[in-house]
Amino acid sequence: EVQLLESGGDLVQPGGSLTLSCAASGFTFNNFVMNWVRQAPGKGLEWVSTIGITGNTYYADSVKGRFTISRDNSMNTLYLHMHSLRAEDTAVYFCAKDFLGSLAPDSWGQGTLVTVSS
Amino acid sequence: DIVMTQTPLSSPVTLGQPASISCRSNQSLVHSDGNTYLSWLQQRPGQPPRLLIYKIFNRFSGVPDRFSGSGAGADFTLKISRVEAEDVGVYYCMQTARSSRSFGQGTKLEIK
């Protein structure tokens, strides 16, 4: 069974940094494209970042230059390194795995809450 | 960037009746490989999203056949043939045709 478990969410001050982790199990992690998607309180889904199986990375304009996605295939873990955090980054952050060959996220974690506030 | 626009944003439906959600993009979602990467996801209250449909019309594993997707190019539709109580939630279209992905605003399906 595929499992994705996010961690690292916290209350952080504006301008601060935080790293989120997503521990993956139940599938061959290095064979799949992985994503971060966020959802601000009461709002819709917003794509944040994607990392391919060869390590190529893509970012939403809203986080480009501030967030870095990475993966450790030996640890079956996905990361999101977040810097220069803003109030508008407050959200539940989900990691999601793509369905092979479909470019569609078929498995999601439960999410971890990041709150940016002074 | 590709902007996805869903209509309606709210859809009150009677149990057993059909429902339909439209999703339009501001440019074609046909990828250079010839596939059209448009998906539909459902998010029930308090839950993470769930994949329903991928590449326009392909139902994901375990998704009831009352859900169907259609469309082409930049104009897509999700239909539920007979709405059940468990279908309550927010539905999102998502494009992954470009390296910068994007979601529609979401359509809230509720029971009348």
mmCIF file of N, CA and C in Angstrom, chain B residues 5 11 13 27 29 32 34 44 51 59 64 95 98 100 105:
data_model
loop_
_atom_site.group_PDB
_atom_site.id
_atom_site.type_symbol
_atom_site.label_atom_id
_atom_site.label_comp_id
_atom_site.label_asym_id
_atom_site.label_seq_id
_atom_site.Cartn_x
_atom_site.Cartn_y
_atom_site.Cartn_z
ATOM 1 N N THR B 5 -10.225 27.508 -15.673
ATOM 2 C CA THR B 5 -11.440 28.155 -15.185
ATOM 3 C C THR B 5 -12.562 27.130 -15.121
ATOM 4 N N SER B 11 -22.506 23.831 -7.034
ATOM 5 C CA SER B 11 -23.509 23.052 -7.752
ATOM 6 C C SER B 11 -24.380 22.280 -6.771
ATOM 7 N N VAL B 13 -27.202 19.798 -6.075
ATOM 8 C CA VAL B 13 -27.778 18.731 -6.892
ATOM 9 C C VAL B 13 -28.672 17.845 -6.029
ATOM 10 N N GLN B 27 -5.275 27.918 -22.956
ATOM 11 C CA GLN B 27 -4.527 27.411 -24.093
ATOM 12 C C GLN B 27 -4.690 25.898 -24.158
ATOM 13 N N LEU B 29 -4.266 21.987 -24.037
ATOM 14 C CA LEU B 29 -3.557 21.121 -23.105
ATOM 15 C C LEU B 29 -2.954 19.902 -23.808
ATOM 16 N N SER B 32 3.332 17.886 -26.202
ATOM 17 C CA SER B 32 4.150 17.601 -27.381
ATOM 18 C C SER B 32 4.190 16.113 -27.701
ATOM 19 N N GLY B 34 1.543 14.297 -27.739
ATOM 20 C CA GLY B 34 0.254 13.983 -28.343
ATOM 21 C C GLY B 34 -0.854 13.712 -27.326
ATOM 22 N N ARG B 44 -13.062 15.443 -0.580
ATOM 23 C CA ARG B 44 -14.130 15.399 0.413
ATOM 24 C C ARG B 44 -13.726 16.238 1.621
ATOM 25 N N LEU B 51 -7.620 11.254 -6.837
ATOM 26 C CA LEU B 51 -7.663 11.258 -8.304
ATOM 27 C C LEU B 51 -8.878 10.482 -8.796
ATOM 28 N N ARG B 59 -10.797 6.639 -16.106
ATOM 29 C CA ARG B 59 -11.129 6.537 -14.685
ATOM 30 C C ARG B 59 -9.992 5.857 -13.939
ATOM 31 N N PRO B 64 -15.972 4.885 -9.234
ATOM 32 C CA PRO B 64 -17.241 4.357 -9.776
ATOM 33 C C PRO B 64 -17.489 4.840 -11.204
ATOM 34 N N GLN B 95 -4.289 20.699 -14.849
ATOM 35 C CA GLN B 95 -3.542 20.461 -16.073
ATOM 36 C C GLN B 95 -2.084 20.167 -15.712
ATOM 37 N N ARG B 98 1.955 21.210 -19.160
ATOM 38 C CA ARG B 98 3.162 22.039 -19.157
ATOM 39 C C ARG B 98 3.921 21.790 -17.866
ATOM 40 N N SER B 100 4.838 23.800 -15.693
ATOM 41 C CA SER B 100 4.180 24.541 -14.620
ATOM 42 C C SER B 100 2.724 24.080 -14.559
ATOM 43 N N GLN B 105 -10.297 26.537 -9.952
ATOM 44 C CA GLN B 105 -10.619 27.112 -8.634
ATOM 45 C C GLN B 105 -11.362 26.148 -7.725
#
